[in-house]
Amino acid sequence: MHKKLELPGIERIRARFLDMLEQRQRALAEHALAAWEGSTLQEINDNLAEARTILHQIAGTAGSLGFDDLGTIARNNELAIDAHLDGPNGKIASCPTEIIFGLDDFLKSSEALIAGQSAMESA
Amino acid sequence: MKILAVDDDPIILELLSHFIEGMTDHTLVTAECAADALEAIKDNARAPFDSFLLDIQMPVTDGIQLASQIRAMKQYMDAPILMLTAMSEKSYIDAAFSAGATDYVTKPFEMTELKARLSLVERAVEGLATRTSKVFAAKAVTHHDGRPERAVQLHEPMAIHDVNNLIEFMALENYVQQLSRSDLFGSICFAFNIRDVEIFHENMSNFEYCSMLSDVGEIISDTLEGCQFLMSYAGGGTFVCITESGWRPDPKLLANNINISLAKTELFDNRGQHINPRICAGKAVRLMWKTNSSVMDALSEAHASAEEATANYQKVQNDFWNVGRTA
């Protein structure tokens, strides 16, 4: 359950965030898969960079809307991708398993959050 | 205040709109990219913005480039610019301050923090309006000898534009406050003071005085080129510098180099008279192990040390001519 903000009218923005989260998680999954299956350095790194941009946006707003845990997971994944791309392994055409596992954790958390919200709304 | 917020994330813009318009008296205009922001600036030319909130990471033109472009506009040379940033963007924050940012707000926002930062911005905007009105008032008033009234006070910090790594004093204070414990470990501040600055201030017009400060600032910046630093004019003829790269500056050696450059550069006042500003350096003050408030004290210490160096220099000069004299 998310922590409620005191700001009145925040529910509308929270609902929009969750709508966008569905689209973002789909895009994130596509980029993660493309990076994992990529064969060239550019293909892998470009897809990781796209995934990183999506995570960065989620991490920047989730906390303000009361989804602190999701924001933290997004930020940790963002930092992991940054560390990979900026490090020596960022020059090798290989996508680390840890990054894919991290993204998988994020996607599971995201799906659970959306499912939890839908259940609350229909209750 | 009329604020322009620029962020490529629509949720951030919605949050800002919701907060700023719902909880404050400010007016918010939003843009999703730098191009739209520049268009909004053009469209609002008749009723310009008072301040800006810029996301750092945006596609095509990022917030740092946009801050530089806004700073290059005459109308917005002094307007407060707050960067919207994540904690992971430390290197970007440094670049943002260099590009002219006044402060930053960390994402995700804490509404209380955002409110506090906006209050500071509002005070800065009010201060700016007061200073601007003083400048306009000064244009109308002249001394009995025909010299224009001075708008810049001797001990007042002043914004100097178009000098690399030279930022406003308020921005330097904000910059220092955001340095983490590990950043502080390698950080050192030091300052240079212009000798006889009171005489320059007394005898020059406002324009001449500001130009002289700008020239000295540029020469200091050029001398420090290649070292990672930020500097600011803190008033009273003093430029405060800070480096966090682990580089250990030798202020006296730097002062010699700066004075050599000043000697080589021909500076003139409006009457074509040659002017010879020279500087003294204070001691280098390490920032490690300092807390937030004592970091600010360290800036003051560096500032005071440079002024003391000037006072000592002038005393030595006077004593030299008095050697052997008796009453």
CSV table of C-alpha atoms in Angstrom, one decimal:
chain,number,residue,atom,x,y,z
A,1,MET,CA,0.0,0.0,0.0
A,2,HIS,CA,1.3,3.4,-0.9
A,3,LYS,CA,1.9,6.2,1.7
A,4,LYS,CA,-0.8,8.9,1.2
A,5,LEU,CA,0.4,12.4,0.5
A,6,GLU,CA,-1.4,15.2,2.3
A,7,LEU,CA,-1.6,17.3,-0.9
A,8,PRO,CA,-5.3,17.3,-2.0
A,9,GLY,CA,-6.0,16.1,-5.5
A,10,ILE,CA,-2.9,14.1,-5.7
A,11,GLU,CA,-4.9,10.9,-6.6
A,12,ARG,CA,-5.5,12.2,-10.2
A,13,ILE,CA,-1.7,12.4,-10.7
A,14,ARG,CA,-1.1,9.1,-9.0
A,15,ALA,CA,-3.7,7.4,-11.4
A,16,ARG,CA,-1.9,9.0,-14.4
A,17,PHE,CA,1.4,7.7,-13.1
A,18,LEU,CA,0.0,4.2,-12.8
A,19,ASP,CA,-1.4,4.4,-16.4
A,20,MET,CA,2.0,5.5,-17.6
A,21,LEU,CA,3.7,2.8,-15.6
A,22,GLU,CA,1.9,0.1,-17.6
A,23,GLN,CA,3.2,1.6,-20.8
A,24,ARG,CA,6.7,2.2,-19.3
A,25,GLN,CA,7.0,-1.3,-18.0
A,26,ARG,CA,6.2,-2.7,-21.5
A,27,ALA,CA,8.8,-0.5,-23.1
A,28,LEU,CA,11.3,-1.4,-20.4
A,29,ALA,CA,10.7,-5.2,-20.9
A,30,GLU,CA,11.2,-4.7,-24.7
A,31,HIS,CA,14.5,-2.8,-24.2
A,32,ALA,CA,15.7,-5.3,-21.6
A,33,LEU,CA,15.0,-8.2,-24.0
A,34,ALA,CA,16.6,-6.4,-26.9
A,35,ALA,CA,19.7,-5.7,-24.8
A,36,TRP,CA,19.9,-9.3,-23.6
A,37,GLU,CA,19.5,-10.7,-27.1
A,38,GLY,CA,21.6,-8.0,-28.8
A,39,SER,CA,24.8,-9.0,-30.6
A,40,THR,CA,26.6,-5.7,-31.1
A,41,LEU,CA,27.9,-3.3,-28.5
A,42,GLN,CA,25.8,-0.4,-29.9
A,43,GLU,CA,22.6,-2.5,-29.9
A,44,ILE,CA,23.1,-3.6,-26.3
A,45,ASN,CA,24.2,-0.2,-24.9
A,46,ASP,CA,21.5,1.7,-26.8
A,47,ASN,CA,18.8,-0.5,-25.3
A,48,LEU,CA,20.3,-0.3,-21.9
A,49,ALA,CA,20.4,3.5,-22.2
A,50,GLU,CA,16.8,3.6,-23.2
A,51,ALA,CA,15.8,1.4,-20.2
A,52,ARG,CA,17.9,3.6,-18.0
A,53,THR,CA,16.0,6.7,-19.2
A,54,ILE,CA,12.6,5.1,-18.3
A,55,LEU,CA,13.9,4.0,-14.9
A,56,HIS,CA,15.2,7.5,-14.3
A,57,GLN,CA,11.8,9.0,-14.9
A,58,ILE,CA,10.0,6.5,-12.7
A,59,ALA,CA,12.6,7.1,-9.9
A,60,GLY,CA,12.1,10.8,-10.2
A,61,THR,CA,8.4,10.8,-9.4
A,62,ALA,CA,7.5,7.5,-7.7
A,63,GLY,CA,8.7,8.8,-4.3
A,64,SER,CA,6.7,12.0,-4.5
A,65,LEU,CA,3.5,10.1,-5.2
A,66,GLY,CA,4.0,7.7,-2.2
A,67,PHE,CA,5.4,4.8,-4.2
A,68,ASP,CA,8.8,5.0,-2.4
A,69,ASP,CA,9.7,1.3,-2.7
A,70,LEU,CA,9.2,1.2,-6.5
A,71,GLY,CA,11.2,4.5,-6.8
A,72,THR,CA,14.1,2.9,-4.8
A,73,ILE,CA,14.1,-0.2,-7.0
A,74,ALA,CA,14.0,2.0,-10.1
A,75,ARG,CA,16.9,4.1,-8.9
A,76,ASN,CA,19.0,1.1,-8.0
A,77,ASN,CA,18.5,-0.4,-11.5
A,78,GLU,CA,19.3,3.0,-13.0
A,79,LEU,CA,22.6,3.2,-11.0
A,80,ALA,CA,23.5,-0.4,-12.0
A,81,ILE,CA,23.1,0.4,-15.7
A,82,ASP,CA,25.1,3.6,-15.3
A,83,ALA,CA,27.9,1.7,-13.5
A,84,HIS,CA,27.9,-0.8,-16.3
A,85,LEU,CA,27.9,1.7,-19.2
A,86,ASP,CA,30.5,3.9,-17.6
A,87,GLY,CA,32.7,1.0,-16.5
A,88,PRO,CA,35.2,-1.1,-18.5
A,89,ASN,CA,32.5,-3.7,-19.3
A,90,GLY,CA,30.5,-1.1,-21.0
A,91,LYS,CA,32.9,-1.5,-23.9
A,92,ILE,CA,32.2,-5.2,-24.3
A,93,ALA,CA,29.3,-6.5,-26.4
A,94,SER,CA,27.7,-8.4,-23.5
A,95,CYS,CA,24.7,-7.6,-21.3
A,96,PRO,CA,25.3,-8.6,-17.6
A,97,THR,CA,22.9,-11.1,-16.1
A,98,GLU,CA,22.7,-9.0,-12.9
A,99,ILE,CA,21.2,-6.1,-14.8
A,100,ILE,CA,18.6,-8.4,-16.5
A,101,PHE,CA,17.7,-9.9,-13.1
A,102,GLY,CA,17.5,-6.4,-11.6
A,103,LEU,CA,15.1,-5.3,-14.3
A,104,ASP,CA,13.1,-8.4,-13.9
A,105,ASP,CA,12.7,-7.6,-10.1
A,106,PHE,CA,11.6,-4.1,-11.0
A,107,LEU,CA,9.0,-5.4,-13.5
A,108,LYS,CA,7.6,-7.8,-10.9
A,109,SER,CA,7.3,-5.0,-8.3
A,110,SER,CA,5.7,-2.8,-10.9
A,111,GLU,CA,3.2,-5.4,-11.9
A,112,ALA,CA,2.4,-6.2,-8.3
A,113,LEU,CA,1.8,-2.5,-7.6
A,114,ILE,CA,-0.6,-2.1,-10.5
A,115,ALA,CA,-2.4,-5.2,-9.6
A,116,GLY,CA,-2.7,-4.1,-6.0
A,117,GLN,CA,-4.1,-0.7,-7.1
A,118,SER,CA,-6.6,-2.3,-9.4
A,119,ALA,CA,-7.8,-4.6,-6.6
A,120,MET,CA,-8.2,-1.7,-4.2
A,121,GLU,CA,-10.2,0.2,-6.8
A,122,SER,CA,-12.6,-2.7,-7.5
A,123,ALA,CA,-13.0,-3.5,-3.8
B,1,MET,CA,6.4,34.9,-9.2
B,2,LYS,CA,6.0,33.6,-12.7
B,3,ILE,CA,7.9,30.4,-13.1
B,4,LEU,CA,8.8,28.4,-16.2
B,5,ALA,CA,9.3,24.6,-15.5
B,6,VAL,CA,10.9,22.4,-18.1
B,7,ASP,CA,10.9,18.6,-17.8
B,8,ASP,CA,10.4,15.8,-20.3
B,9,ASP,CA,8.4,13.8,-17.8
B,10,PRO,CA,4.7,14.9,-17.9
B,11,ILE,CA,4.2,13.5,-14.3
B,12,ILE,CA,6.8,15.9,-13.0
B,13,LEU,CA,5.1,18.8,-14.7
B,14,GLU,CA,1.8,17.8,-13.3
B,15,LEU,CA,3.2,17.5,-9.8
B,16,LEU,CA,4.8,20.9,-10.1
B,17,SER,CA,1.6,22.5,-11.5
B,18,HIS,CA,-0.5,20.8,-8.8
B,19,PHE,CA,1.8,21.9,-6.0
B,20,ILE,CA,2.8,25.4,-7.2
B,21,GLU,CA,-0.7,26.5,-8.3
B,22,GLY,CA,-2.5,24.7,-5.5
B,23,MET,CA,-0.3,25.7,-2.6
B,24,THR,CA,1.4,28.9,-3.5
B,25,ASP,CA,0.5,32.2,-5.2
B,26,HIS,CA,3.0,31.6,-8.0
B,27,THR,CA,2.1,31.2,-11.6
B,28,LEU,CA,3.6,28.2,-13.5
B,29,VAL,CA,4.1,27.8,-17.2
B,30,THR,CA,5.4,24.3,-18.3
B,31,ALA,CA,7.4,23.0,-21.3
B,32,GLU,CA,8.4,19.4,-22.1
B,33,CYS,CA,11.6,20.2,-23.9
B,34,ALA,CA,14.2,23.0,-24.4
B,35,ALA,CA,12.8,24.0,-27.7
B,36,ASP,CA,9.3,24.5,-26.2
B,37,ALA,CA,10.9,26.4,-23.3
B,38,LEU,CA,12.6,28.8,-25.7
B,39,GLU,CA,9.3,29.3,-27.5
B,40,ALA,CA,7.5,30.0,-24.2
B,41,ILE,CA,10.2,32.6,-23.3
B,42,LYS,CA,9.6,34.3,-26.7
B,43,ASP,CA,5.8,34.2,-26.2
B,44,ASN,CA,6.1,35.7,-22.7
B,45,ALA,CA,8.5,38.4,-23.7
B,46,ARG,CA,6.1,41.1,-22.6
B,47,ALA,CA,5.5,39.5,-19.2
B,48,PRO,CA,8.8,37.7,-18.6
B,49,PHE,CA,9.4,34.9,-16.1
B,50,ASP,CA,10.9,35.6,-12.7
B,51,SER,CA,12.6,32.2,-12.3
B,52,PHE,CA,13.1,28.8,-13.9
B,53,LEU,CA,12.9,25.1,-12.9
B,54,LEU,CA,14.9,23.0,-15.3
B,55,ASP,CA,15.3,19.2,-15.4
B,56,ILE,CA,18.9,18.3,-16.0
B,57,GLN,CA,18.5,15.1,-18.1
B,58,MET,CA,16.4,15.8,-21.2
B,59,PRO,CA,16.7,14.5,-24.7
B,60,VAL,CA,18.3,16.7,-27.5
B,61,THR,CA,19.1,19.9,-25.4
B,62,ASP,CA,19.6,19.1,-21.8
B,63,GLY,CA,18.9,21.4,-18.8
B,64,ILE,CA,22.5,22.5,-18.5
B,65,GLN,CA,22.6,23.7,-22.1
B,66,LEU,CA,19.2,25.3,-21.7
B,67,ALA,CA,20.5,27.1,-18.5
B,68,SER,CA,23.4,28.5,-20.5
B,69,GLN,CA,21.0,29.7,-23.3
B,70,ILE,CA,18.7,31.4,-20.7
B,71,ARG,CA,21.7,33.0,-19.0
B,72,ALA,CA,22.9,34.4,-22.3
B,73,MET,CA,19.6,36.3,-22.7
B,74,LYS,CA,20.1,39.8,-21.3
B,75,GLN,CA,16.7,39.8,-19.6
B,76,TYR,CA,17.6,36.6,-17.6
B,77,MET,CA,21.2,37.2,-16.8
B,78,ASP,CA,20.4,37.3,-13.0
B,79,ALA,CA,17.1,35.3,-12.9
B,80,PRO,CA,17.2,32.4,-10.4
B,81,ILE,CA,17.5,29.0,-12.1
B,82,LEU,CA,16.7,25.9,-10.0
B,83,MET,CA,17.8,22.6,-11.5
B,84,LEU,CA,15.6,19.5,-11.0
B,85,THR,CA,17.9,16.6,-10.4
B,86,ALA,CA,18.3,13.1,-9.0
B,87,MET,CA,20.8,12.3,-6.3
B,88,SER,CA,22.8,10.3,-8.8
B,89,GLU,CA,23.7,13.3,-10.9
B,90,LYS,CA,26.5,14.9,-8.9
B,91,SER,CA,28.7,15.5,-11.9
B,92,TYR,CA,25.7,17.1,-13.7
B,93,ILE,CA,25.1,19.4,-10.7
B,94,ASP,CA,28.6,20.7,-10.9
B,95,ALA,CA,28.2,21.4,-14.6
B,96,ALA,CA,24.8,23.1,-13.9
B,97,PHE,CA,26.3,25.5,-11.4
B,98,SER,CA,29.0,26.3,-13.9
B,99,ALA,CA,26.3,27.0,-16.5
B,100,GLY,CA,24.6,29.5,-14.3
B,101,ALA,CA,22.2,27.5,-12.0
B,102,THR,CA,21.4,29.2,-8.7
B,103,ASP,CA,20.3,26.1,-6.8
B,104,TYR,CA,18.9,22.6,-7.3
B,105,VAL,CA,16.0,20.5,-6.0
B,106,THR,CA,16.3,16.8,-5.7
B,107,LYS,CA,13.9,14.4,-7.3
B,108,PRO,CA,11.7,12.8,-6.0
B,109,PHE,CA,10.4,16.1,-4.5
B,110,GLU,CA,9.7,16.6,-0.8
B,111,MET,CA,7.0,19.2,-1.0
B,112,THR,CA,8.3,20.9,2.1
B,113,GLU,CA,11.8,21.2,0.5
B,114,LEU,CA,10.4,22.5,-2.7
B,115,LYS,CA,8.4,25.1,-0.8
B,116,ALA,CA,11.5,26.2,1.1
B,117,ARG,CA,13.6,26.4,-2.1
B,118,LEU,CA,10.9,28.4,-3.8
B,119,SER,CA,10.8,30.8,-0.8
B,120,LEU,CA,14.5,31.4,-1.2
B,121,VAL,CA,14.0,32.0,-4.9
B,122,GLU,CA,11.2,34.5,-4.2
B,123,ARG,CA,13.5,36.4,-1.8
B,124,ALA,CA,16.3,36.4,-4.5
B,125,VAL,CA,13.8,37.7,-7.0
B,126,GLU,CA,12.7,40.5,-4.6
B,127,GLY,CA,16.3,41.3,-3.9
B,128,LEU,CA,16.9,41.5,-7.7
B,129,ALA,CA,14.0,43.8,-8.1
B,130,THR,CA,15.4,46.1,-5.4
B,131,ARG,CA,18.8,46.1,-6.9
B,132,THR,CA,17.4,46.8,-10.4
B,133,SER,CA,15.4,49.7,-9.0
B,134,LYS,CA,18.5,51.1,-7.4
B,135,VAL,CA,20.4,50.9,-10.7
B,136,PHE,CA,17.6,52.8,-12.4
B,137,ALA,CA,17.5,55.3,-9.6
B,138,ALA,CA,21.2,55.7,-9.8
B,139,LYS,CA,21.0,56.6,-13.5
B,140,ALA,CA,18.9,59.6,-12.6
B,141,VAL,CA,21.0,60.8,-9.7
B,142,THR,CA,24.5,62.2,-10.1
B,143,HIS,CA,27.2,63.5,-7.7
B,144,HIS,CA,27.8,67.2,-7.5
B,145,ASP,CA,30.9,66.7,-9.6
B,146,GLY,CA,28.9,65.0,-12.3
B,147,ARG,CA,30.0,61.4,-11.5
B,148,PRO,CA,27.0,59.0,-11.7
B,149,GLU,CA,25.7,57.6,-8.4
B,150,ARG,CA,27.2,54.2,-7.6
B,151,ALA,CA,24.8,51.3,-7.7
B,152,VAL,CA,27.2,48.6,-6.6
B,153,GLN,CA,28.1,48.9,-2.9
B,154,LEU,CA,31.8,48.2,-2.0
B,155,HIS,CA,31.0,45.1,0.2
B,156,GLU,CA,28.1,43.8,-1.9
B,157,PRO,CA,28.5,40.5,-3.8
B,158,MET,CA,27.8,41.1,-7.5
B,159,ALA,CA,26.9,38.9,-10.4
B,160,ILE,CA,29.7,38.9,-13.0
B,161,HIS,CA,28.7,37.4,-16.4
B,162,ASP,CA,30.5,35.6,-19.2
B,163,VAL,CA,33.5,34.5,-17.2
B,164,ASN,CA,34.2,30.7,-17.1
B,165,ASN,CA,33.4,29.1,-13.8
B,166,LEU,CA,32.5,32.4,-12.1
B,167,ILE,CA,29.0,32.1,-10.6
B,168,GLU,CA,26.8,34.2,-8.3
B,169,PHE,CA,27.7,34.2,-4.7
B,170,MET,CA,24.3,32.8,-3.6
B,171,ALA,CA,24.9,29.9,-6.1
B,172,LEU,CA,28.3,29.3,-4.7
B,173,GLU,CA,26.9,29.1,-1.2
B,174,ASN,CA,24.2,26.6,-2.5
B,175,TYR,CA,26.9,24.6,-4.3
B,176,VAL,CA,29.0,24.3,-1.2
B,177,GLN,CA,26.0,23.2,0.9
B,178,GLN,CA,25.3,20.3,-1.5
B,179,LEU,CA,28.8,18.8,-1.2
B,180,SER,CA,28.8,15.5,0.5
B,181,ARG,CA,31.2,14.3,3.2
B,182,SER,CA,33.4,12.6,0.6
B,183,ASP,CA,33.4,15.7,-1.7
B,184,LEU,CA,34.4,17.9,1.3
B,185,PHE,CA,37.4,15.6,1.9
B,186,GLY,CA,39.2,16.9,-1.1
B,187,SER,CA,37.7,20.4,-1.2
B,188,ILE,CA,39.7,23.5,-0.5
B,189,CYS,CA,38.6,27.1,-0.6
B,190,PHE,CA,40.8,30.2,-1.0
B,191,ALA,CA,40.3,33.8,-2.0
B,192,PHE,CA,41.9,36.7,-3.7
B,193,ASN,CA,41.4,40.3,-2.7
B,194,ILE,CA,42.0,43.3,-4.9
B,195,ARG,CA,44.4,45.8,-3.3
B,196,ASP,CA,43.2,49.3,-2.8
B,197,VAL,CA,39.7,48.3,-3.9
B,198,GLU,CA,38.2,51.1,-1.8
B,199,ILE,CA,40.1,53.7,-3.9
B,200,PHE,CA,38.9,52.1,-7.2
B,201,HIS,CA,35.4,52.1,-5.8
B,202,GLU,CA,35.6,55.7,-4.7
B,203,ASN,CA,37.1,57.1,-7.9
B,204,MET,CA,35.4,55.0,-10.6
B,205,SER,CA,32.0,55.2,-12.1
B,206,ASN,CA,29.7,52.2,-11.5
B,207,PHE,CA,30.4,51.0,-15.0
B,208,GLU,CA,34.2,51.3,-14.7
B,209,TYR,CA,34.2,49.6,-11.3
B,210,CYS,CA,32.1,46.7,-12.6
B,211,SER,CA,34.3,46.4,-15.7
B,212,MET,CA,37.4,46.3,-13.6
B,213,LEU,CA,35.9,43.6,-11.3
B,214,SER,CA,34.9,41.6,-14.4
B,215,ASP,CA,38.5,41.9,-15.9
B,216,VAL,CA,40.1,40.8,-12.7
B,217,GLY,CA,37.6,37.9,-12.4
B,218,GLU,CA,38.4,36.8,-16.0
B,219,ILE,CA,42.2,36.9,-15.3
B,220,ILE,CA,41.8,34.8,-12.2
B,221,SER,CA,39.6,32.4,-14.1
B,222,ASP,CA,42.1,32.1,-16.9
B,223,THR,CA,44.9,31.5,-14.4
B,224,LEU,CA,43.0,28.7,-12.8
B,225,GLU,CA,42.1,27.2,-16.2
B,226,GLY,CA,42.6,23.4,-16.3
B,227,CYS,CA,41.9,23.0,-12.5
B,228,GLN,CA,38.4,21.9,-11.4
B,229,PHE,CA,37.1,25.0,-9.6
B,230,LEU,CA,34.2,27.4,-9.1
B,231,MET,CA,34.5,31.0,-8.0
B,232,SER,CA,32.4,33.9,-7.1
B,233,TYR,CA,32.7,37.6,-6.4
B,234,ALA,CA,31.9,38.0,-2.7
B,235,GLY,CA,32.1,41.8,-2.5
B,236,GLY,CA,34.8,44.0,-1.0
B,237,GLY,CA,37.1,43.2,-3.9
B,238,THR,CA,37.3,39.6,-2.9
B,239,PHE,CA,36.9,36.5,-5.2
B,240,VAL,CA,36.3,33.3,-3.3
B,241,CYS,CA,37.3,30.1,-5.1
B,242,ILE,CA,36.6,26.4,-4.3
B,243,THR,CA,38.1,23.3,-5.7
B,244,GLU,CA,37.0,19.8,-4.9
B,245,SER,CA,39.3,17.8,-7.1
B,246,GLY,CA,41.9,17.0,-4.5
B,247,TRP,CA,44.2,19.6,-6.2
B,248,ARG,CA,46.1,21.6,-3.5
B,249,PRO,CA,46.4,25.1,-4.7
B,250,ASP,CA,49.3,27.3,-3.7
B,251,PRO,CA,47.5,30.7,-3.4
B,252,LYS,CA,50.7,32.8,-3.2
B,253,LEU,CA,52.0,31.3,-6.4
B,254,LEU,CA,48.7,31.7,-8.1
B,255,ALA,CA,48.6,35.3,-6.9
B,256,ASN,CA,51.9,36.0,-8.5
B,257,ASN,CA,50.7,34.5,-11.8
B,258,ILE,CA,47.5,36.5,-11.6
B,259,ASN,CA,49.4,39.7,-10.9
B,260,ILE,CA,51.8,39.0,-13.8
B,261,SER,CA,48.7,38.5,-16.1
B,262,LEU,CA,47.2,41.7,-14.7
B,263,ALA,CA,50.5,43.6,-15.4
B,264,LYS,CA,50.6,42.2,-19.0
B,265,THR,CA,46.9,43.1,-19.6
B,266,GLU,CA,46.5,46.8,-20.3
B,267,LEU,CA,43.4,48.0,-18.4
B,268,PHE,CA,42.0,51.5,-18.8
B,269,ASP,CA,39.2,53.5,-17.3
B,270,ASN,CA,36.7,55.6,-19.3
B,271,ARG,CA,39.1,58.5,-19.5
B,272,GLY,CA,41.8,56.4,-21.0
B,273,GLN,CA,43.9,56.4,-17.9
B,274,HIS,CA,45.8,53.2,-17.2
B,275,ILE,CA,44.6,51.3,-14.2
B,276,ASN,CA,46.7,48.7,-12.3
B,277,PRO,CA,44.6,46.5,-10.1
B,278,ARG,CA,46.7,43.9,-8.2
B,279,ILE,CA,45.6,41.1,-5.9
B,280,CYS,CA,46.7,39.4,-2.7
B,281,ALA,CA,45.9,35.8,-1.8
B,282,GLY,CA,44.7,34.5,1.5
B,283,LYS,CA,45.4,31.0,2.9
B,284,ALA,CA,43.9,27.8,1.5
B,285,VAL,CA,41.2,26.5,3.9
B,286,ARG,CA,40.4,22.7,3.8
B,287,LEU,CA,36.7,21.8,4.1
B,288,MET,CA,37.1,18.2,5.3
B,289,TRP,CA,35.3,17.1,8.5
B,290,LYS,CA,33.3,20.3,8.5
B,291,THR,CA,29.5,20.4,9.0
B,292,ASN,CA,27.2,22.5,6.8
B,293,SER,CA,27.4,25.6,9.0
B,294,SER,CA,31.2,25.4,9.4
B,295,VAL,CA,31.6,24.9,5.7
B,296,MET,CA,30.0,28.4,5.3
B,297,ASP,CA,32.4,29.6,8.1
B,298,ALA,CA,35.3,28.3,6.0
B,299,LEU,CA,34.2,30.4,3.1
B,300,SER,CA,34.1,33.4,5.4
B,301,GLU,CA,37.5,32.4,6.7
B,302,ALA,CA,39.1,32.3,3.2
B,303,HIS,CA,37.4,35.6,2.4
B,304,ALA,CA,38.8,37.2,5.6
B,305,SER,CA,42.2,35.7,5.1
B,306,ALA,CA,42.5,37.4,1.7
B,307,GLU,CA,41.4,40.7,3.1
B,308,GLU,CA,44.0,40.3,5.9
B,309,ALA,CA,46.7,39.5,3.3
B,310,THR,CA,45.9,42.8,1.6
B,311,ALA,CA,46.0,44.7,4.9
B,312,ASN,CA,49.3,43.1,5.7
B,313,TYR,CA,50.7,44.0,2.3
B,314,GLN,CA,49.7,47.6,2.7
B,315,LYS,CA,51.2,47.7,6.2
B,316,VAL,CA,54.5,46.4,4.9
B,317,GLN,CA,54.5,49.0,2.2
B,318,ASN,CA,53.9,51.8,4.7
B,319,ASP,CA,56.5,50.4,7.1
B,320,PHE,CA,59.0,50.2,4.3
B,321,TRP,CA,58.9,54.0,3.8
B,322,ASN,CA,58.9,54.6,7.5
B,323,VAL,CA,62.1,52.6,8.2
B,324,GLY,CA,64.7,54.9,9.8
B,325,ARG,CA,62.3,57.8,10.3
B,326,THR,CA,62.0,59.3,13.7
B,327,ALA,CA,59.3,61.5,15.0
